XYZ file of C-alpha atoms in Angstrom:
441
model
C -88.222 -58.455 5.097
C -84.744 -57.085 5.933
C -82.283 -59.015 8.079
C -82.928 -56.537 10.885
C -86.687 -56.891 10.587
C -86.532 -60.680 10.523
C -84.414 -60.783 13.666
C -86.705 -58.381 15.528
C -89.760 -60.378 14.467
C -88.170 -63.599 15.696
C -87.512 -62.049 19.089
C -91.045 -60.687 19.344
C -92.485 -64.101 18.473
C -90.394 -65.578 21.291
C -92.145 -63.252 23.730
C -89.260 -60.831 24.178
C -88.580 -57.329 22.916
C -85.673 -57.121 20.493
C -82.343 -56.915 22.310
C -81.584 -53.309 21.417
C -81.436 -52.002 17.856
C -80.793 -55.152 15.782
C -77.199 -55.303 14.641
C -74.870 -57.653 12.860
C -73.652 -58.700 16.311
C -76.991 -60.003 17.556
C -77.877 -61.878 14.368
C -77.972 -65.608 15.006
C -78.445 -65.361 18.773
C -81.623 -66.707 20.322
C -83.118 -64.389 22.964
C -82.223 -65.163 26.554
C -85.056 -66.335 28.804
C -84.399 -65.027 32.285
C -87.133 -64.696 34.891
C -87.575 -61.061 35.906
C -87.123 -59.964 39.496
C -90.273 -60.557 41.553
C -90.551 -59.487 45.184
C -87.821 -58.686 47.671
C -84.563 -60.572 48.028
C -81.036 -60.258 49.429
C -77.457 -60.685 48.261
C -73.956 -59.760 49.299
C -73.648 -57.525 46.234
C -76.193 -55.989 43.879
C -74.833 -54.941 40.483
C -76.810 -52.394 38.453
C -76.167 -52.801 34.736
C -75.693 -55.784 32.437
C -72.850 -54.566 30.249
C -69.180 -55.510 30.411
C -68.546 -53.826 33.779
C -71.544 -55.370 35.513
C -71.070 -58.825 34.003
C -67.365 -58.908 34.812
C -68.026 -57.728 38.364
C -70.685 -60.406 38.835
C -68.477 -63.132 37.377
C -65.430 -62.357 39.495
C -67.436 -61.934 42.697
C -69.369 -65.161 42.107
C -66.123 -67.022 41.441
C -64.897 -65.688 44.806
C -67.950 -67.131 46.555
C -70.015 -63.960 47.017
C -73.752 -63.973 46.391
C -74.472 -61.583 43.518
C -77.661 -60.329 41.902
C -77.333 -58.313 38.691
C -80.202 -56.062 37.567
C -80.413 -55.013 33.916
C -83.172 -52.683 32.739
C -83.263 -54.129 29.224
C -81.277 -57.173 28.120
C -77.690 -58.259 28.589
C -75.445 -56.219 26.292
C -78.220 -53.734 25.475
C -76.078 -50.618 25.875
C -72.672 -49.703 24.494
C -71.392 -53.190 25.359
C -73.385 -54.864 22.612
C -73.269 -52.096 20.002
C -69.691 -50.809 19.872
C -66.908 -51.205 17.330
C -65.499 -54.300 19.033
C -61.919 -52.972 19.231
C -59.526 -53.973 22.020
C -56.879 -51.242 22.326
C -53.558 -51.024 24.117
C -53.066 -48.423 26.812
C -55.586 -46.130 28.433
C -57.915 -43.767 26.600
C -55.303 -41.021 27.017
C -51.737 -41.743 25.982
C -48.781 -42.232 28.301
C -47.312 -38.804 27.616
C -50.546 -37.173 28.789
C -50.708 -39.432 31.846
C -47.073 -38.802 32.748
C -47.612 -35.038 32.609
C -50.564 -35.182 35.002
C -49.885 -38.134 37.287
C -46.137 -38.580 37.189
C -44.160 -41.437 35.714
C -44.874 -43.942 38.498
C -48.673 -43.860 38.312
C -48.589 -43.523 34.514
C -46.520 -46.699 34.350
C -48.987 -48.461 36.651
C -51.849 -47.427 34.370
C -49.966 -48.833 31.364
C -49.517 -52.161 33.138
C -53.187 -52.200 34.136
C -54.150 -51.591 30.503
C -51.948 -54.518 29.467
C -53.654 -56.611 32.141
C -57.025 -55.557 30.699
C -56.114 -57.011 27.296
C -54.890 -60.183 28.982
C -58.150 -60.439 30.918
C -60.287 -60.274 27.773
C -58.220 -62.920 26.049
C -58.337 -65.066 29.201
C -62.125 -64.769 29.439
C -62.450 -65.845 25.816
C -60.148 -68.831 26.275
C -61.210 -69.930 29.750
C -64.924 -69.849 29.004
C -64.613 -70.925 25.359
C -66.455 -67.867 24.072
C -66.968 -67.781 20.311
C -66.729 -64.064 19.533
C -64.806 -63.693 16.240
C -61.530 -62.689 17.927
C -58.772 -61.428 15.609
C -55.394 -59.939 16.501
C -54.152 -56.649 15.070
C -55.159 -52.980 15.223
C -54.045 -50.095 13.007
C -54.217 -46.428 13.968
C -54.352 -44.104 10.952
C -53.230 -40.473 11.189
C -55.181 -37.998 9.073
C -52.608 -35.150 9.272
C -48.833 -34.954 8.947
C -48.429 -33.461 12.415
C -50.415 -36.284 13.999
C -48.371 -38.858 12.105
C -45.200 -37.243 13.438
C -46.669 -37.472 16.937
C -47.502 -41.150 16.368
C -43.940 -41.969 15.325
C -42.592 -40.191 18.398
C -45.101 -42.030 20.585
C -44.163 -45.453 19.196
C -40.525 -44.607 19.981
C -41.504 -43.409 23.478
C -43.326 -46.636 24.258
C -40.424 -48.726 23.026
C -37.680 -46.856 24.870
C -39.556 -46.044 28.091
C -41.909 -49.025 28.457
C -40.231 -51.770 26.466
C -43.148 -52.097 24.041
C -42.213 -54.073 20.915
C -45.635 -54.830 19.428
C -45.944 -51.511 17.529
C -44.623 -50.885 14.018
C -44.800 -47.602 12.100
C -46.466 -47.574 8.669
C -45.608 -44.842 6.189
C -48.201 -43.552 3.753
C -47.603 -46.206 1.101
C -47.524 -49.044 3.636
C -50.695 -47.815 5.287
C -52.523 -47.555 1.967
C -51.745 -51.204 1.269
C -52.768 -52.194 4.796
C -56.179 -50.474 4.854
C -57.091 -49.974 1.192
C -57.437 -46.187 1.161
C -55.167 -43.193 0.472
C -57.019 -40.860 2.833
C -54.365 -41.005 5.580
C -50.782 -39.813 5.969
C -49.416 -42.777 7.914
C -49.982 -44.758 11.065
C -48.898 -47.734 13.124
C -49.869 -51.363 13.595
C -50.372 -52.824 17.083
C -49.959 -56.600 16.983
C -50.990 -56.988 20.642
C -54.443 -55.394 20.202
C -57.373 -56.784 18.216
C -61.095 -56.955 17.604
C -64.135 -59.137 18.283
C -67.933 -59.368 18.411
C -68.657 -57.522 21.689
C -72.215 -58.803 22.031
C -71.040 -62.405 21.736
C -68.400 -61.710 24.379
C -71.037 -60.253 26.727
C -73.304 -63.259 26.253
C -70.408 -65.567 27.021
C -69.459 -63.691 30.194
C -73.107 -63.700 31.303
C -73.269 -67.477 30.922
C -70.015 -67.861 32.845
C -71.298 -65.614 35.650
C -74.492 -67.634 35.958
C -72.535 -70.878 35.962
C -70.444 -69.465 38.825
C -73.604 -68.745 40.836
C -74.559 -65.158 39.986
C -78.231 -64.356 39.384
C -79.113 -62.115 36.438
C -82.491 -60.404 36.143
C -83.277 -58.690 32.844
C -86.137 -56.241 32.416
C -85.405 -54.980 35.938
C -85.264 -51.184 35.778
C -83.817 -49.702 38.953
C -85.916 -46.771 40.139
C -84.072 -45.913 43.338
C -81.349 -46.832 45.797
C -81.965 -46.147 49.476
C -80.349 -46.925 52.805
C -81.554 -50.028 54.618
C -80.773 -51.422 58.057
C -77.191 -52.116 59.229
C -75.481 -50.036 56.500
C -77.044 -52.090 53.740
C -78.753 -50.615 50.691
C -82.050 -51.451 49.065
C -82.069 -51.341 45.275
C -85.661 -50.906 44.184
C -87.432 -51.816 40.944
C -91.112 -51.596 40.114
C -91.503 -55.344 40.722
C -89.249 -55.933 43.718
C -86.013 -55.023 45.435
C -82.580 -56.322 46.332
C -81.053 -55.586 49.731
C -77.264 -55.817 49.679
C -74.164 -54.923 51.657
C -72.573 -53.485 48.531
C -73.969 -51.887 45.368
C -72.032 -51.496 42.117
C -73.242 -48.911 39.602
C -72.342 -50.255 36.172
C -74.919 -48.480 34.030
C -72.434 -46.215 32.195
C -74.575 -43.937 29.974
C -77.833 -45.332 31.356
C -77.689 -44.359 35.031
C -80.995 -42.449 34.804
C -80.699 -40.180 37.838
C -79.566 -42.905 40.237
C -76.421 -41.207 41.587
C -75.676 -37.532 40.933
C -72.125 -37.906 42.265
C -71.409 -40.296 39.401
C -73.625 -38.821 36.691
C -72.151 -35.355 36.997
C -68.827 -36.844 35.848
C -70.042 -38.733 32.789
C -71.965 -37.624 29.738
C -73.999 -39.975 27.525
C -73.448 -39.584 23.780
C -74.777 -41.627 20.875
C -72.564 -43.193 18.243
C -73.619 -44.974 15.042
C -72.412 -48.031 13.165
C -73.203 -49.871 9.932
C -72.325 -53.298 8.559
C -72.067 -53.796 4.822
C -73.186 -56.731 2.774
C -70.561 -59.510 2.547
C -67.768 -58.223 0.305
C -66.303 -61.612 -0.520
C -62.692 -62.752 -0.007
C -61.346 -60.596 -2.837
C -63.270 -57.523 -1.749
C -62.056 -57.699 1.822
C -58.493 -58.561 0.791
C -58.445 -55.362 -1.282
C -59.424 -53.350 1.799
C -57.699 -54.900 4.825
C -55.568 -57.865 3.753
C -54.218 -58.373 7.280
C -57.736 -58.475 8.796
C -56.877 -55.841 11.423
C -59.325 -53.335 12.833
C -58.669 -49.643 12.187
C -59.256 -46.387 14.069
C -58.251 -42.903 12.955
C -56.939 -39.862 14.815
C -59.936 -37.569 14.385
C -61.452 -36.226 17.590
C -64.831 -37.463 16.366
C -63.315 -40.806 15.558
C -63.927 -43.196 12.668
C -63.377 -46.893 13.338
C -63.879 -50.015 11.284
C -63.120 -53.725 11.138
C -63.748 -56.809 8.988
C -65.977 -59.611 10.237
C -65.571 -63.333 9.925
C -68.197 -63.492 7.185
C -66.529 -60.783 5.086
C -68.500 -57.668 6.010
C -67.044 -54.307 6.909
C -68.298 -52.817 10.178
C -67.848 -49.038 10.102
C -68.581 -46.502 12.845
C -68.804 -42.718 12.618
C -71.153 -39.894 13.507
C -72.519 -38.816 16.877
C -75.625 -37.219 18.351
C -76.144 -35.854 21.841
C -79.869 -36.141 22.462
C -81.515 -38.598 24.830
C -82.946 -40.661 21.999
C -81.018 -42.448 19.292
C -81.417 -40.998 15.804
C -83.629 -43.211 13.616
C -81.465 -42.793 10.499
C -78.175 -44.468 11.456
C -77.322 -45.407 7.867
C -77.775 -41.822 6.665
C -75.483 -40.593 9.446
C -72.687 -43.094 8.828
C -72.656 -43.585 5.059
C -71.029 -40.184 4.264
C -68.130 -41.053 6.577
C -67.767 -44.475 4.976
C -67.861 -42.917 1.510
C -65.197 -40.358 2.451
C -62.704 -43.044 3.469
C -63.710 -45.724 0.974
C -65.105 -44.066 -2.183
C -65.099 -47.502 -3.811
C -67.837 -48.506 -1.353
C -70.088 -45.542 -2.157
C -72.857 -47.805 -3.446
C -72.299 -50.836 -1.239
C -75.442 -52.301 0.321
C -75.806 -51.719 4.053
C -77.362 -54.761 5.730
C -77.338 -53.458 9.300
C -77.338 -49.975 10.804
C -77.645 -49.187 14.503
C -76.729 -46.773 17.241
C -75.704 -47.018 20.863
C -75.160 -44.815 23.882
C -71.756 -44.627 25.510
C -70.471 -42.286 28.208
C -67.502 -39.929 28.162
C -65.729 -38.014 30.902
C -64.221 -34.555 30.541
C -60.681 -35.878 30.141
C -61.725 -39.224 28.578
C -60.326 -41.308 31.433
C -62.725 -43.679 33.202
C -64.432 -43.192 36.542
C -63.626 -46.362 38.514
C -63.963 -45.599 42.204
C -65.545 -46.281 45.550
C -68.080 -43.460 45.683
C -68.731 -44.007 49.390
C -68.616 -47.007 51.734
C -70.614 -49.822 50.165
C -71.153 -48.002 46.848
C -68.849 -48.456 43.854
C -69.022 -47.256 40.259
C -67.347 -48.025 36.957
C -68.232 -45.918 33.913
C -67.088 -43.256 31.451
C -64.913 -45.423 29.207
C -65.109 -42.848 26.403
C -65.104 -45.307 23.523
C -62.513 -47.757 24.863
C -64.712 -50.072 26.885
C -63.995 -53.545 25.503
C -60.853 -53.836 27.576
C -61.343 -51.147 30.212
C -64.935 -51.969 31.166
C -64.241 -55.682 31.558
C -61.169 -54.916 33.628
C -63.099 -52.369 35.694
C -65.408 -55.200 36.718
C -62.462 -57.192 38.021
C -61.005 -54.108 39.747
C -64.301 -53.475 41.534
C -64.746 -57.136 42.463
C -61.197 -57.294 43.837
C -61.786 -54.125 45.877
C -65.021 -55.476 47.350
C -63.222 -58.686 48.313
C -60.418 -56.664 49.902
C -57.699 -56.049 47.289
C -57.848 -52.330 46.480
C -54.475 -52.041 44.715
C -55.752 -51.380 41.199
C -58.711 -49.330 42.427
C -56.334 -47.090 44.373
C -54.455 -46.218 41.168
C -57.632 -45.132 39.390
C -58.859 -43.319 42.505
C -55.792 -41.090 42.365
C -56.885 -39.945 38.899
C -59.220 -36.970 39.372
C -62.377 -37.199 37.251
C -63.850 -33.677 37.232
C -67.530 -32.924 37.016
C -68.956 -31.306 33.906
C -69.578 -27.560 34.280
C -73.188 -27.044 35.267
C -73.552 -30.675 36.350
C -76.141 -32.760 34.555
C -78.121 -29.653 33.512
C -75.572 -27.945 31.248
C -73.246 -30.794 30.296
C -75.096 -31.699 27.084
C -75.313 -28.220 25.466
C -71.710 -27.478 26.427
C -70.533 -30.746 24.921
C -72.495 -30.072 21.738
C -70.629 -26.793 21.337
C -67.286 -28.464 21.985
C -67.947 -31.385 19.645
C -69.080 -29.036 16.885
C -65.786 -27.186 17.187
C -63.705 -30.386 17.158
C -65.676 -31.805 14.205
C -64.980 -28.566 12.291
C -61.280 -28.840 13.176
C -61.248 -32.448 11.930
C -62.694 -31.372 8.582
C -60.188 -28.529 8.215
């Protein structure tokens, strides 16, 4: 039996469905045993979604003394939270030059500082709650064209001169080849302040911390509707019970399932795929990434990879846009892995999985108060390890009364997709096909 099959069988024997497509991240974790929601109950805040945003919101609200109930349709970390590349980036999803051109220098600078605070928050959560999640410092961005490398060098200079950033160092082609073990890129830069981790382990640790602080987490609680209740409260309904709350936080990201059209029309679920190789051994990994950094490239349909503590290479690449995940994750990812690392063409793949994330039209997140008593955080567009966790704190702070950070994100327009939820998928498929072709050319 494969490692994936053995893990799934162990979870089934424990009376639980496997926690999402088995991955290298979930291996070694016993299934959580949380009583499902039964009947009707109340709380100050009901959080919908058990990923980074929902867990962080629940933790920070519980630490502030609010009663919180979190409802997760599957299991904690089931969505993009537990299946992503595990990379903690600097900055927002769009660079500072883009933000300055659209928001002005003042708000762009605030967004840079908030992104720095997001990295600090993740590191603080790891340290404060003693979360074992394979944290490693260092991230390399690799440019696949000369023009993009020129832009990267200019951007590193811009961050240093305009924002005082000193953690970035430019790598020419020869330096980059030594750093990441492949000659497929023109150059890049190293970010010593960023890093990588096991995102599922981080989510489990935050969930435990939230429960210890007094939050209640119900797994297997699929929300089927949100309706108005008495005295401006809302009732969040599941098939087995409901939660009545003063405030509701939508933290389902790509899994909102027709709960709020105002939010869903601004985010689009897409599926991304990841593999983990067999252990490559100390020499094998040293020949690839001797500094143990994670790596992401500059393609629009991005490739990303990182070493693990036990010497595997986790590699992500390939997307689909249908509701269901493709069953052949290894077949989708292996050609991308082979293109960048021909020496790994025949490496054994021990784990292969997919996950659903959500993107916005301009790739900046939707973190806002939708209406009084209803908040949402979603659309992290592939940069959720830092942003989604920080969004949870932003939303918790706003609910408590500090709206400073939320106000900055609220001033960032997040447009709807043309045609709303009906046409967003076919239009994105056309766009992504074009960008994938441009990447290849």
